[in-house]
């Protein structure tokens, strides 16, 4: 089995190897490495990272490296199942035990634990604390306890679960086993509760940045939201996304309008039966439903990494909630989009709602709402405002929000401001924002006429500007402190002292030109796209679609969500790089050994069907996968099945075992009845994936020096073929490739 192949010392180098072999990733993210060192040093650890930050790897990788089994406590059954599926797809032995597991299956799992076959065991807190279970795990070698969603322990948090508080017995009963607590909630009180209640022993706390740079943040005016959404969907065809609404009714009608456009959409709210909700969730996970229109409850228990966008139909109540919800987009690190529709009317209805809902917390909640409103109305980088809210400062504007992408130009707005301020004063400070704008624009509606506002001097003085422009300028005036809103007087606008100075011509006003938000969102999709935006039907985009369809077929055959096969970012990289051989495919981020074994060939066939990468083909033409006869090129699905049904880790691993026993490639080929080139390609794969080979069997120090000289003479990163010619065919491709990778390792690139 792939797994048993390497006894690892718990060092950071082994951890890096595991990351490459099992996950297909080249490097840890900065904080991951520090966290893993700390855990492997046996210290209690607290990890605070935003959703999508990469928490799982922090405990999964040490669990693989270290002896024994890691017990993971997780509150949601659906999440457990997802994580275990993802681990298995990477070739890591894992299981979960909770109320959904029958007793015979539980017995098998227990046996696997006792035999030392499992690396990670997920349990619910109830199960962990139940009679017998603690004494069962006392018979195991437990490498560590990982407490996922650790904020559930705090009654201050938004997701308190009383059973979590009992987890303190772990420290008493297993004083030697390190505990690692992980959460995406970072507020001070929660943090304190986690440390105290779990009785962590001088834990090291890792607080990561809460920035999610891959999310494009956009705010659009709240007019014609449905039209805006349909237009957005047109530009984001086939991409999974969630639309959050306030009411059930809204959810249903919006979903219907989207369905009417031929898009697979579902809705999700508390009025559905548990079965209905389960079906909608499942449909979304499996990419059968592209869009879910939901009230906020949706998304809590799902870990779908390929959600590409989140839309807020209404203004959220606070920034915490907003950030958590948009965090569900782009968890795989590929670009994601967050669109918020904003109108001042939303602020008013939320104010009313909050005041009624909880009079005690009124002030706190209203202050939070105000911060949310400031974010929506901002004229500067939105990400700065968000991170600022969470106590972080961004040294520069982010470049990935609507304001940064389409920076407003400033102009002398003194005259505009004076018109508005004059209307406010002449309207005896009784005008709300929309009424003020109507007056300025000379509208003849009921509210204007009945108040007699058509008689004031500035009536119609702003006729030349559209409503949205005025809307923006009035908000800028509010933010600049020229006006304020008297909430208790029907939201009437009042002038401030500063406003009077402007009105009297004692103070100039600088304003930011209003630009409709749509212009800001001409966003190319995909990794490479940022440099050269491809037309929607470009080859890269077509291949991406084809790879996505293949992923969906395989996922359906195996009954798992598509993102468990490969993430969107992995498919995007494949579409851009077009790998057509083992080495190139294994070079794609997210393609580990096990996934290559299972799916590599099918995806290579798909790439080939789209023309492949000609450069790579000439470079590695002896390295094409063995079963690529043109006559069975039309049967990728059968090929996938075949691969999946082979023993775990199968063929490459068998080669590795024999290599470790000291056999030469020729001897391995003979013993296994394979072509020598196949065995050589297995060995290359192993080496590029971080396995250590006896390199000296193939290359002496002198050989390496010769090859390095040749590389230097050719300059840059020469093609293998050129290297081969330059060295007068002294070295075969196999040895050249190993050497090339050896140099890459030396340079720290692999
Ligand atoms: P969290 O649990 O913090 O929400 P995950 O552990 O689900 O985040 O990780 C989010 C995504 O980032 C996953 O697709 C994961 O595979 C990927 N990821 C994590 N660490 C790395 C890394 N070092 N390199 C590349 N991708 C990574
Ligand atoms: Zn920005």
XYZ file of C-alpha atoms and ligand atoms in Angstrom:
778
model
C 0.000 0.000 0.000
C 1.183 3.489 -0.808
C 0.833 4.396 2.770
C 2.923 1.832 4.538
C 5.771 2.614 2.175
C 7.581 5.160 4.230
C 8.458 5.196 7.896
C 8.895 8.908 8.510
C 10.790 10.805 11.106
C 8.667 13.648 12.487
C 10.661 16.420 10.872
C 9.549 19.355 8.803
C 11.238 17.772 5.791
C 9.047 14.679 6.140
C 6.067 16.954 6.539
C 6.948 18.684 3.270
C 7.258 15.359 1.539
C 3.844 14.329 2.765
C 2.416 17.605 1.487
C 3.812 16.913 -1.965
C 3.089 13.202 -2.169
C -0.379 13.102 -0.733
C -1.748 16.557 -1.464
C 0.305 17.482 -4.500
C 1.223 20.880 -3.052
C 4.716 22.301 -3.368
C 4.989 24.363 -0.217
C 3.297 25.125 3.044
C 1.629 28.437 3.449
C 3.726 30.556 5.799
C 1.921 29.931 9.030
C 1.220 26.270 8.339
C 4.865 25.431 8.607
C 5.295 27.138 11.994
C 2.179 25.484 13.299
C 3.296 22.060 12.187
C 6.705 22.483 13.785
C 5.027 23.440 17.005
C 2.667 20.489 16.964
C 5.400 18.029 16.153
C 7.322 19.489 19.071
C 4.509 18.134 21.240
C 3.149 21.526 22.297
C -0.469 22.515 22.701
C -1.466 24.801 19.876
C -4.282 27.204 19.043
C -4.841 28.031 15.382
C -6.978 30.997 14.304
C -7.288 31.203 10.547
C -10.010 32.386 8.207
C -12.136 29.924 6.309
C -10.119 28.605 3.413
C -6.858 29.486 5.148
C -5.756 25.853 5.209
C -6.397 24.725 8.761
C -6.927 21.055 7.968
C -3.430 20.550 6.680
C -2.049 21.867 9.973
C -3.135 18.755 11.809
C -3.520 16.260 8.972
C 0.083 16.435 7.844
C 1.581 15.928 11.336
C -0.931 13.129 11.836
C 0.474 11.364 8.792
C 4.066 11.977 9.785
C 3.747 10.972 13.412
C 3.180 7.550 14.827
C -0.278 6.663 16.106
C -3.718 8.048 15.338
C -4.925 11.633 15.528
C -8.381 11.988 17.080
C -10.269 14.848 15.451
C -13.287 16.290 17.247
C -15.701 17.887 14.822
C -19.220 19.117 15.517
C -20.905 18.563 12.173
C -21.530 15.149 10.686
C -21.540 16.477 7.127
C -18.126 18.098 7.585
C -16.650 14.924 9.015
C -17.790 12.918 6.072
C -16.389 15.488 3.638
C -13.011 15.622 5.280
C -12.681 11.864 5.509
C -13.639 11.510 1.859
C -11.046 14.090 0.874
C -8.364 12.359 2.946
C -9.130 9.001 1.402
C -9.052 10.479 -2.068
C -5.488 11.564 -1.273
C -4.573 8.078 -0.070
C -4.543 8.828 3.656
C -6.282 6.228 5.847
C -9.020 7.993 7.814
C -12.471 7.224 9.198
C -15.235 8.791 11.234
C -17.474 7.539 13.993
C -20.737 9.257 14.852
C -24.398 8.459 15.221
C -24.721 7.709 11.500
C -22.328 4.736 11.682
C -23.670 1.239 12.344
C -22.116 -0.979 14.992
C -20.418 -3.459 12.661
C -18.787 -0.644 10.721
C -17.752 0.925 14.007
C -16.174 -2.375 15.022
C -14.158 -2.485 11.817
C -12.967 1.034 12.396
C -12.030 0.192 15.967
C -10.031 -2.777 14.693
C -8.228 -0.536 12.203
C -7.363 1.827 15.045
C -6.009 -0.973 17.187
C -3.942 -2.325 14.303
C -2.458 1.097 13.810
C -3.870 1.325 10.278
C -5.675 4.623 10.690
C -3.946 7.976 10.752
C -6.993 10.120 11.542
C -10.226 9.294 13.322
C -13.003 11.893 13.311
C -15.549 11.797 16.131
C -18.380 13.969 17.376
C -17.899 15.365 20.881
C -20.841 13.300 22.121
C -19.251 10.128 20.855
C -15.849 10.967 22.215
C -17.236 11.567 25.689
C -19.585 8.603 25.673
C -19.119 5.618 27.964
C -16.440 3.319 26.824
C -15.005 5.474 24.070
C -12.455 7.227 26.224
C -11.287 3.936 27.650
C -11.113 2.559 24.110
C -8.828 5.312 22.921
C -6.681 4.850 25.977
C -5.673 1.556 24.400
C -4.514 3.354 21.265
C -1.439 5.306 20.560
C -2.983 8.752 20.164
C -0.663 11.181 18.412
C -2.775 14.246 19.248
C -6.274 15.599 19.669
C -7.409 18.109 17.093
C -10.431 20.147 18.197
C -11.979 21.558 15.037
C -14.406 24.520 15.179
C -13.041 25.132 18.662
C -15.035 28.356 19.053
C -18.043 26.115 19.811
C -16.646 25.925 23.349
C -17.341 29.596 24.031
C -20.714 30.831 25.127
C -19.671 34.245 23.784
C -19.345 32.897 20.286
C -22.061 32.570 17.703
C -22.126 28.788 17.700
C -21.985 27.618 21.303
C -22.267 23.871 21.908
C -22.473 22.870 25.543
C -20.981 19.425 24.898
C -17.767 21.106 23.823
C -17.180 22.355 27.354
C -16.816 18.743 28.514
C -13.762 18.338 26.345
C -11.721 19.579 29.269
C -11.529 15.968 30.497
C -9.077 15.275 27.686
C -6.325 17.207 29.384
C -6.884 15.316 32.668
C -7.073 11.896 31.116
C -4.376 12.277 28.472
C -1.845 14.625 30.021
C 0.870 13.644 27.553
C -1.087 14.016 24.326
C -0.871 17.440 22.678
C -4.091 19.239 21.860
C -4.515 21.482 18.857
C -7.581 23.709 18.725
C -8.638 25.300 15.434
C -11.208 27.918 14.529
C -12.027 30.683 12.072
C -13.373 32.899 14.845
C -10.740 35.121 16.309
C -12.352 37.440 18.787
C -10.625 37.925 22.079
C -13.190 36.326 24.387
C -13.529 33.212 22.301
C -9.790 32.846 22.178
C -9.548 33.109 25.935
C -12.317 30.565 26.452
C -10.648 28.050 24.175
C -7.414 28.159 26.108
C -8.978 28.149 29.544
C -11.705 25.620 29.019
C -9.587 23.071 27.234
C -6.978 23.635 29.967
C -4.325 23.975 27.361
C -0.806 23.878 28.682
C 1.003 27.117 27.759
C -0.324 26.851 24.243
C 1.256 28.671 21.382
C -1.373 30.766 19.629
C -1.162 31.311 15.880
C -3.319 34.146 14.651
C -3.208 34.277 10.892
C -4.153 37.176 8.709
C -7.841 37.188 7.952
C -7.261 38.512 4.489
C -8.679 36.525 1.584
C -6.876 38.172 -1.301
C -8.473 35.957 -3.961
C -11.944 37.373 -3.273
C -12.963 40.257 -5.492
C -15.140 42.526 -3.356
C -17.893 44.437 -5.104
C -20.729 46.643 -3.883
C -23.486 47.602 -6.264
C -26.400 49.962 -5.795
C -29.545 48.146 -4.770
C -31.646 49.189 -7.759
C -32.781 46.395 -10.088
C -31.159 43.616 -8.101
C -32.801 40.854 -10.082
C -31.584 42.305 -13.360
C -28.129 42.724 -11.872
C -28.061 39.126 -10.682
C -29.189 37.696 -14.011
C -26.553 39.719 -15.786
C -23.936 38.514 -13.303
C -24.960 34.901 -13.895
C -24.540 35.383 -17.598
C -20.952 36.406 -17.052
C -20.305 33.561 -14.618
C -21.766 30.662 -16.514
C -21.506 27.288 -14.860
C -19.858 28.671 -11.726
C -21.274 27.565 -8.384
C -22.565 30.318 -6.151
C -24.810 31.260 -3.244
C -27.252 34.174 -3.052
C -28.227 35.235 0.458
C -31.658 36.790 0.975
C -33.475 37.900 4.089
C -36.855 36.229 3.612
C -38.114 32.824 2.562
C -40.444 34.381 0.046
C -37.592 36.268 -1.580
C -35.567 33.044 -1.786
C -38.307 31.237 -3.610
C -39.214 33.935 -6.102
C -35.624 34.720 -6.949
C -34.828 31.033 -7.458
C -37.782 30.795 -9.827
C -36.600 33.770 -11.861
C -33.167 32.236 -12.179
C -34.598 28.862 -13.155
C -36.626 30.604 -15.838
C -33.303 31.533 -17.469
C -32.442 27.854 -17.755
C -30.018 27.858 -14.824
C -30.155 25.063 -12.283
C -31.071 26.866 -9.092
C -32.526 25.729 -5.780
C -33.625 27.490 -2.623
C -32.937 26.738 0.989
C -34.570 28.120 4.110
C -35.854 27.109 7.499
C -39.344 26.440 6.151
C -38.225 23.332 4.255
C -38.303 19.863 5.776
C -34.954 18.360 6.782
C -35.211 15.999 3.808
C -35.797 18.837 1.391
C -32.884 20.751 2.827
C -30.644 17.708 2.621
C -31.548 17.205 -1.026
C -30.780 20.821 -1.925
C -27.465 20.689 -0.122
C -26.524 17.426 -1.825
C -27.491 18.823 -5.227
C -25.236 21.802 -4.647
C -22.287 19.733 -3.404
C -22.482 17.517 -6.447
C -22.738 20.430 -8.876
C -26.225 19.338 -9.931
C -27.500 22.703 -8.715
C -25.376 25.633 -9.790
C -27.027 28.317 -7.685
C -28.587 28.233 -4.222
C -30.747 31.083 -3.038
C -30.764 30.861 0.728
C -31.350 32.507 4.040
C -28.204 32.802 6.120
C -28.407 29.323 7.644
C -27.131 27.806 4.410
C -23.483 27.024 4.177
C -22.730 26.347 7.836
C -22.217 22.649 7.398
C -20.715 22.551 3.948
C -17.136 22.521 2.921
C -17.550 22.879 -0.837
C -14.310 24.354 -2.073
C -15.455 25.349 -5.558
C -18.065 27.949 -4.616
C -16.970 30.719 -6.982
C -19.149 33.584 -5.826
C -21.468 34.812 -3.085
C -24.102 37.494 -3.612
C -25.841 39.400 -0.831
C -29.253 40.432 -2.011
C -29.586 42.494 1.169
C -27.208 44.277 3.456
C -25.965 41.926 6.216
C -26.416 43.016 9.815
C -22.741 43.187 10.627
C -19.311 42.729 9.158
C -18.645 39.469 11.029
C -21.611 37.819 9.350
C -20.800 39.310 5.960
C -17.212 38.134 6.129
C -18.154 34.645 7.193
C -20.631 34.365 4.338
C -18.387 35.673 1.589
C -15.665 33.411 3.001
C -17.551 30.481 1.535
C -16.423 31.555 -1.925
C -13.003 30.694 -3.277
C -11.886 28.336 -0.538
C -9.710 26.514 -3.044
C -7.677 29.672 -3.556
C -8.876 30.282 -7.120
C -10.462 33.667 -7.791
C -13.847 34.253 -6.187
C -16.310 37.136 -6.252
C -18.438 38.697 -3.523
C -21.196 41.079 -4.600
C -23.217 43.077 -2.135
C -26.327 44.943 -3.225
C -26.731 47.993 -1.100
C -29.486 50.465 -0.613
C -30.145 52.790 2.234
C -33.630 51.342 2.541
C -31.969 48.146 3.796
C -30.284 50.076 6.555
C -33.593 51.486 7.638
C -35.377 48.159 7.758
C -32.463 46.503 9.565
C -32.448 49.291 12.132
C -36.120 48.726 12.793
C -35.633 44.991 12.987
C -32.665 45.137 15.352
C -34.369 47.571 17.656
C -37.371 45.307 17.999
C -35.375 42.105 18.147
C -33.195 42.728 21.131
C -33.561 46.040 22.953
C -30.709 45.239 25.372
C -28.150 44.777 22.651
C -29.580 47.630 20.684
C -26.626 49.972 20.903
C -24.046 47.322 20.121
C -26.002 45.963 17.195
C -26.718 49.392 15.762
C -23.058 50.300 15.966
C -22.176 47.118 14.100
C -24.776 47.925 11.479
C -23.243 51.365 11.062
C -19.849 49.847 10.392
C -21.433 47.603 7.786
C -23.045 50.616 6.182
C -19.732 52.482 6.131
C -18.187 49.550 4.317
C -20.941 49.570 1.707
C -20.660 53.305 1.171
C -16.889 53.481 1.211
C -15.027 55.481 -1.374
C -11.668 53.833 -0.549
C -10.284 50.284 -0.761
C -12.902 47.950 0.704
C -10.489 45.307 1.883
C -8.683 47.863 3.996
C -11.928 48.658 5.741
C -12.703 44.988 6.337
C -9.312 44.083 7.690
C -9.276 47.203 9.752
C -12.467 45.987 11.360
C -10.688 42.787 12.361
C -7.776 44.746 13.767
C -5.412 44.239 10.844
C -3.886 46.884 8.650
C -3.157 46.397 5.001
C -0.067 48.341 3.946
C -1.454 49.057 0.473
C -4.751 49.191 -1.342
C -5.726 45.677 -2.336
C -6.185 45.970 -6.089
C -9.001 43.418 -5.971
C -12.086 45.356 -4.979
C -14.417 47.491 -7.071
C -12.877 50.690 -5.787
C -9.298 49.629 -6.467
C -10.182 48.254 -9.875
C -11.978 51.368 -10.845
C -10.615 54.140 -8.662
C -12.922 57.121 -8.447
C -11.583 60.417 -9.719
C -12.036 63.390 -7.444
C -13.427 66.763 -8.416
C -14.405 70.013 -6.739
C -17.851 69.166 -5.376
C -18.420 72.432 -3.510
C -21.248 73.599 -5.741
C -22.995 70.230 -5.713
C -22.777 70.104 -1.946
C -24.121 73.624 -1.630
C -27.165 72.771 -3.757
C -27.949 69.772 -1.562
C -27.293 71.583 1.712
C -29.405 74.495 0.635
C -32.297 72.165 -0.177
C -31.941 70.528 3.219
C -32.134 73.869 5.004
C -34.937 75.279 2.868
C -36.848 72.032 3.336
C -36.692 72.824 7.072
C -34.543 69.734 7.655
C -37.487 67.424 7.066
C -36.223 65.696 3.930
C -35.090 62.090 3.901
C -32.359 61.104 1.473
C -34.654 59.952 -1.301
C -36.936 62.941 -0.881
C -33.966 65.298 -1.007
C -32.835 63.739 -4.270
C -36.328 63.942 -5.717
C -36.482 67.623 -4.811
C -33.084 68.339 -6.327
C -34.063 66.514 -9.487
C -37.385 68.341 -9.745
C -39.602 65.275 -9.469
C -43.345 65.807 -9.136
C -44.386 62.933 -6.923
C -46.774 62.767 -4.001
C -44.148 63.268 -1.264
C -42.658 66.298 -3.006
C -45.943 67.983 -3.769
C -47.704 67.305 -0.471
C -44.777 68.780 1.478
C -44.773 71.825 -0.783
C -41.125 71.152 -1.571
C -41.622 72.088 -5.221
C -41.808 75.678 -4.000
C -38.295 75.921 -2.543
C -35.546 77.738 -4.380
C -33.325 74.731 -5.085
C -36.165 72.580 -6.451
C -34.863 71.051 -9.679
C -31.393 72.562 -9.241
C -29.811 69.113 -9.685
C -31.891 68.018 -12.641
C -28.820 67.308 -14.768
C -27.651 64.383 -12.594
C -29.223 60.906 -12.413
C -30.585 59.551 -9.152
C -27.662 57.206 -8.454
C -25.138 59.983 -8.834
C -26.930 62.114 -6.295
C -27.312 59.104 -4.084
C -23.551 58.649 -4.051
C -22.840 62.345 -3.418
C -25.294 62.607 -0.537
C -23.662 59.582 1.079
C -20.260 61.124 0.662
C -21.578 64.211 2.396
C -22.859 62.034 5.237
C -19.523 60.281 5.530
C -17.723 63.616 5.452
C -19.865 64.909 8.281
C -21.701 67.680 6.394
C -25.033 66.037 7.118
C -26.391 63.530 9.587
C -29.540 61.475 9.792
C -32.080 61.960 12.584
C -33.303 58.388 12.780
C -35.935 59.276 15.323
C -37.494 61.878 12.992
C -38.316 59.643 10.089
C -34.703 59.596 8.899
C -34.673 63.299 8.158
C -31.379 64.853 7.062
C -29.936 67.591 9.275
C -27.109 69.929 8.503
C -24.013 70.022 10.746
C -21.802 72.971 11.631
C -19.315 71.795 9.044
C -22.158 71.688 6.503
C -23.040 75.293 7.322
C -19.482 76.362 6.650
C -19.725 74.752 3.225
C -23.068 76.338 2.535
C -21.660 79.755 3.416
C -18.756 79.274 1.051
C -16.142 79.062 3.820
C -14.956 75.572 3.017
C -14.416 73.667 -0.255
C -15.543 70.059 -0.710
C -13.729 67.409 -2.674
C -15.909 64.596 -4.039
C -15.314 61.267 -5.697
C -16.935 60.900 -9.083
C -19.682 58.332 -9.128
C -19.054 55.347 -11.414
C -21.608 52.633 -11.992
C -20.382 49.406 -10.416
C -20.758 47.181 -13.473
C -17.763 48.784 -15.104
C -15.621 47.747 -12.195
C -16.307 44.105 -12.725
C -14.841 43.270 -16.091
C -13.031 40.474 -14.404
C -11.189 37.782 -16.305
C -11.534 34.320 -14.906
C -8.794 31.871 -14.194
C -5.192 31.910 -13.192
C -3.477 32.830 -16.410
C -6.402 35.007 -17.295
C -5.156 37.846 -15.147
C -2.343 38.476 -17.608
C -4.119 37.926 -20.893
C -7.860 37.800 -20.533
C -9.078 34.973 -22.747
C -12.293 35.288 -24.680
C -14.909 33.057 -23.077
C -14.510 30.484 -25.820
C -10.690 30.443 -25.755
C -8.928 27.102 -25.848
C -8.062 27.354 -22.203
C -11.643 28.050 -21.224
C -12.903 25.214 -23.426
C -10.454 22.790 -21.907
C -11.392 23.937 -18.429
C -15.043 23.202 -19.221
C -14.129 19.790 -20.581
C -12.055 18.947 -17.527
C -14.849 20.076 -15.309
C -17.297 17.829 -17.155
C -14.921 14.887 -16.818
C -14.564 15.586 -13.113
C -18.340 15.598 -12.763
C -18.677 12.244 -14.553
C -16.045 10.607 -12.376
C -17.534 12.128 -9.228
C -20.977 10.796 -10.085
C -19.608 7.345 -10.768
C -17.919 7.315 -7.412
C -20.676 9.089 -5.491
C -18.488 11.903 -4.183
C -18.677 15.683 -4.697
C -16.633 16.851 -7.703
C -14.280 19.056 -5.670
C -13.089 15.947 -3.836
C -11.630 14.711 -7.141
C -9.813 17.970 -7.960
C -10.409 21.570 -6.925
C -11.273 24.267 -9.455
C -7.832 25.794 -9.038
C -6.216 22.476 -9.941
C -8.368 22.217 -13.069
C -7.538 25.799 -14.002
C -3.868 25.055 -13.743
C -4.346 21.948 -15.894
C -6.216 23.974 -18.494
C -3.413 26.520 -18.584
C -0.470 24.105 -18.523
C -2.035 21.266 -20.531
C 0.023 18.446 -19.012
C 0.225 15.355 -21.208
C 2.578 13.144 -19.271
C 3.177 11.933 -15.787
C 5.824 14.392 -14.816
C 3.896 17.385 -16.036
C 0.664 16.153 -14.474
C 2.324 15.577 -11.123
C 3.695 19.086 -11.334
C 0.166 20.510 -11.143
C -0.673 21.816 -7.677
C -3.238 19.510 -6.085
C -2.242 16.364 -7.984
C -0.736 14.000 -5.434
C 0.386 10.447 -6.029
C -2.881 8.782 -5.225
C -4.951 11.134 -7.330
C -2.546 10.745 -10.185
C -2.903 6.982 -9.940
C -6.658 7.209 -9.924
C -7.416 10.010 -12.323
C -4.213 11.094 -14.014
C -4.694 9.121 -17.171
C -8.285 10.176 -17.723
C -7.340 13.833 -17.378
C -4.307 13.481 -19.624
C -6.551 11.949 -22.280
C -8.888 14.876 -21.999
C -5.989 17.308 -22.413
C -4.747 15.343 -25.409
C -8.202 15.407 -26.922
C -7.876 19.187 -26.810
C -4.538 19.242 -28.522
C -2.288 18.799 -25.494
C 0.781 20.889 -24.976
C 2.988 20.449 -28.038
C 6.079 21.701 -26.215
C 5.640 19.146 -23.484
C 5.030 16.392 -25.987
C 8.321 16.829 -27.780
C 10.167 17.228 -24.555
C 8.823 14.104 -22.979
C 7.779 12.070 -25.966
C 9.059 8.852 -24.446
C 7.005 9.499 -21.386
C 3.430 9.274 -22.563
C 1.234 7.068 -20.443
C 1.297 3.493 -21.715
C -2.354 3.009 -22.663
C -2.840 5.884 -25.027
C -3.645 3.990 -28.187
C -5.683 6.139 -30.511
C -8.325 3.428 -30.816
C -9.286 3.528 -27.171
C -8.940 7.262 -26.809
C -12.703 7.509 -26.690
C -12.982 5.511 -23.498
C -11.608 7.586 -20.665
C -14.327 6.485 -18.301
C -13.467 2.839 -18.636
C -9.842 3.689 -18.026
C -10.720 5.552 -14.885
C -12.715 2.653 -13.525
C -9.854 0.325 -14.136
C -7.446 2.578 -12.274
C -9.810 3.048 -9.395
C -10.334 -0.652 -8.980
C -6.682 -1.494 -8.698
C -5.240 -1.982 -5.251
C -4.530 1.221 -3.370
C -1.271 2.783 -4.428
C -0.743 -0.092 -6.850
C 1.770 0.104 -9.608
C 4.113 2.981 -8.814
C 4.190 1.846 -5.253
C 5.107 -1.709 -6.178
C 8.048 -0.341 -8.143
C 9.053 1.710 -5.132
C 8.999 -1.303 -2.817
C 11.276 -3.245 -5.158
C 13.599 -0.287 -5.550
C 13.884 -0.086 -1.791
C 14.732 -3.752 -1.684
C 17.738 -2.874 -3.795
C 16.603 -4.027 -7.249
C 17.822 -2.227 -10.331
C 15.267 -0.804 -12.790
C 16.052 -3.653 -15.187
C 15.456 -6.239 -12.470
C 12.216 -4.541 -11.437
C 11.040 -4.503 -15.040
C 11.773 -8.182 -15.418
C 10.192 -9.149 -12.146
C 7.030 -7.143 -12.859
C 6.794 -7.926 -16.541
C 6.890 -4.222 -17.436
C 8.811 -2.273 -20.024
C 11.984 -0.740 -18.651
C 10.735 2.696 -19.690
C 7.624 2.209 -17.558
C 9.678 1.396 -14.491
C 11.921 4.350 -15.180
C 8.927 6.585 -15.449
C 7.647 5.260 -12.101
C 10.967 6.104 -10.526
C 10.945 9.592 -12.002
C 7.450 10.118 -10.667
C 8.512 8.989 -7.220
C 11.513 11.243 -7.218
C 9.624 14.333 -8.353
C 7.000 13.640 -5.694
C 9.623 13.848 -2.974
C 10.363 10.177 -2.373
C 14.030 9.501 -1.822
C 15.644 7.166 -4.308
C 19.127 5.745 -4.317
C 20.173 8.355 -6.814
C 23.767 7.158 -6.710
C 22.585 3.981 -8.476
C 21.892 6.090 -11.547
C 24.136 9.139 -11.349
C 27.634 9.526 -9.941
C 28.918 12.845 -8.660
C 30.854 13.151 -11.887
C 27.688 12.540 -13.937
C 25.894 15.267 -12.059
C 28.778 17.647 -12.618
C 28.818 16.875 -16.353
C 25.121 17.463 -16.674
C 25.239 20.640 -14.676
C 27.977 21.991 -16.908
C 25.877 21.201 -19.952
C 22.869 22.951 -18.446
C 24.993 26.006 -17.760
C 26.378 26.011 -21.288
C 22.916 25.824 -22.821
C 21.628 28.511 -20.463
C 18.204 28.937 -18.894
C 16.201 25.758 -18.483
C 17.043 23.727 -21.560
C 14.733 21.184 -23.098
C 15.682 17.626 -22.309
C 16.153 16.909 -25.969
C 18.744 19.680 -26.308
C 20.504 18.466 -23.207
C 20.503 14.961 -24.618
C 22.073 16.149 -27.873
C 24.529 18.438 -26.172
C 25.858 15.603 -24.044
C 26.257 13.511 -27.171
C 23.677 11.003 -26.022
C 25.868 9.894 -23.111
C 22.921 10.049 -20.773
C 19.443 8.700 -21.410
C 16.295 10.718 -20.749
C 15.660 8.906 -17.511
C 18.970 9.961 -15.991
C 18.675 13.481 -17.382
C 15.283 13.911 -15.885
C 16.438 12.698 -12.480
C 19.387 15.049 -12.666
C 17.160 17.937 -13.610
C 14.967 17.292 -10.636
C 17.970 16.880 -8.388
C 19.114 20.393 -9.333
C 15.633 21.680 -8.725
C 15.731 20.224 -5.224
C 19.128 21.767 -4.660
C 17.764 25.149 -5.629
C 14.943 24.589 -3.161
C 12.335 24.581 -5.931
C 11.056 21.105 -5.216
P -10.008 25.754 6.230
O -10.259 24.461 6.947
O -9.081 26.669 6.974
O -11.261 26.445 5.789
P -8.911 24.080 4.210
O -8.029 23.282 5.075
O -10.181 23.483 3.731
O -9.216 25.468 4.895
O -8.032 24.583 2.978
C -8.595 25.402 1.979
C -8.043 25.031 0.622
O -6.676 25.376 0.511
C -8.120 23.545 0.333
O -8.490 23.353 -1.008
C -6.712 23.085 0.607
O -6.424 21.888 -0.053
C -5.897 24.259 0.100
N -4.562 24.335 0.720
C -4.274 24.257 2.025
N -2.942 24.355 2.237
C -2.366 24.509 1.020
C -1.004 24.667 0.561
N 0.020 24.678 1.401
N -0.806 24.795 -0.778
C -1.843 24.783 -1.635
N -3.133 24.637 -1.270
C -3.403 24.507 0.038
Zn -9.163 47.423 -2.634
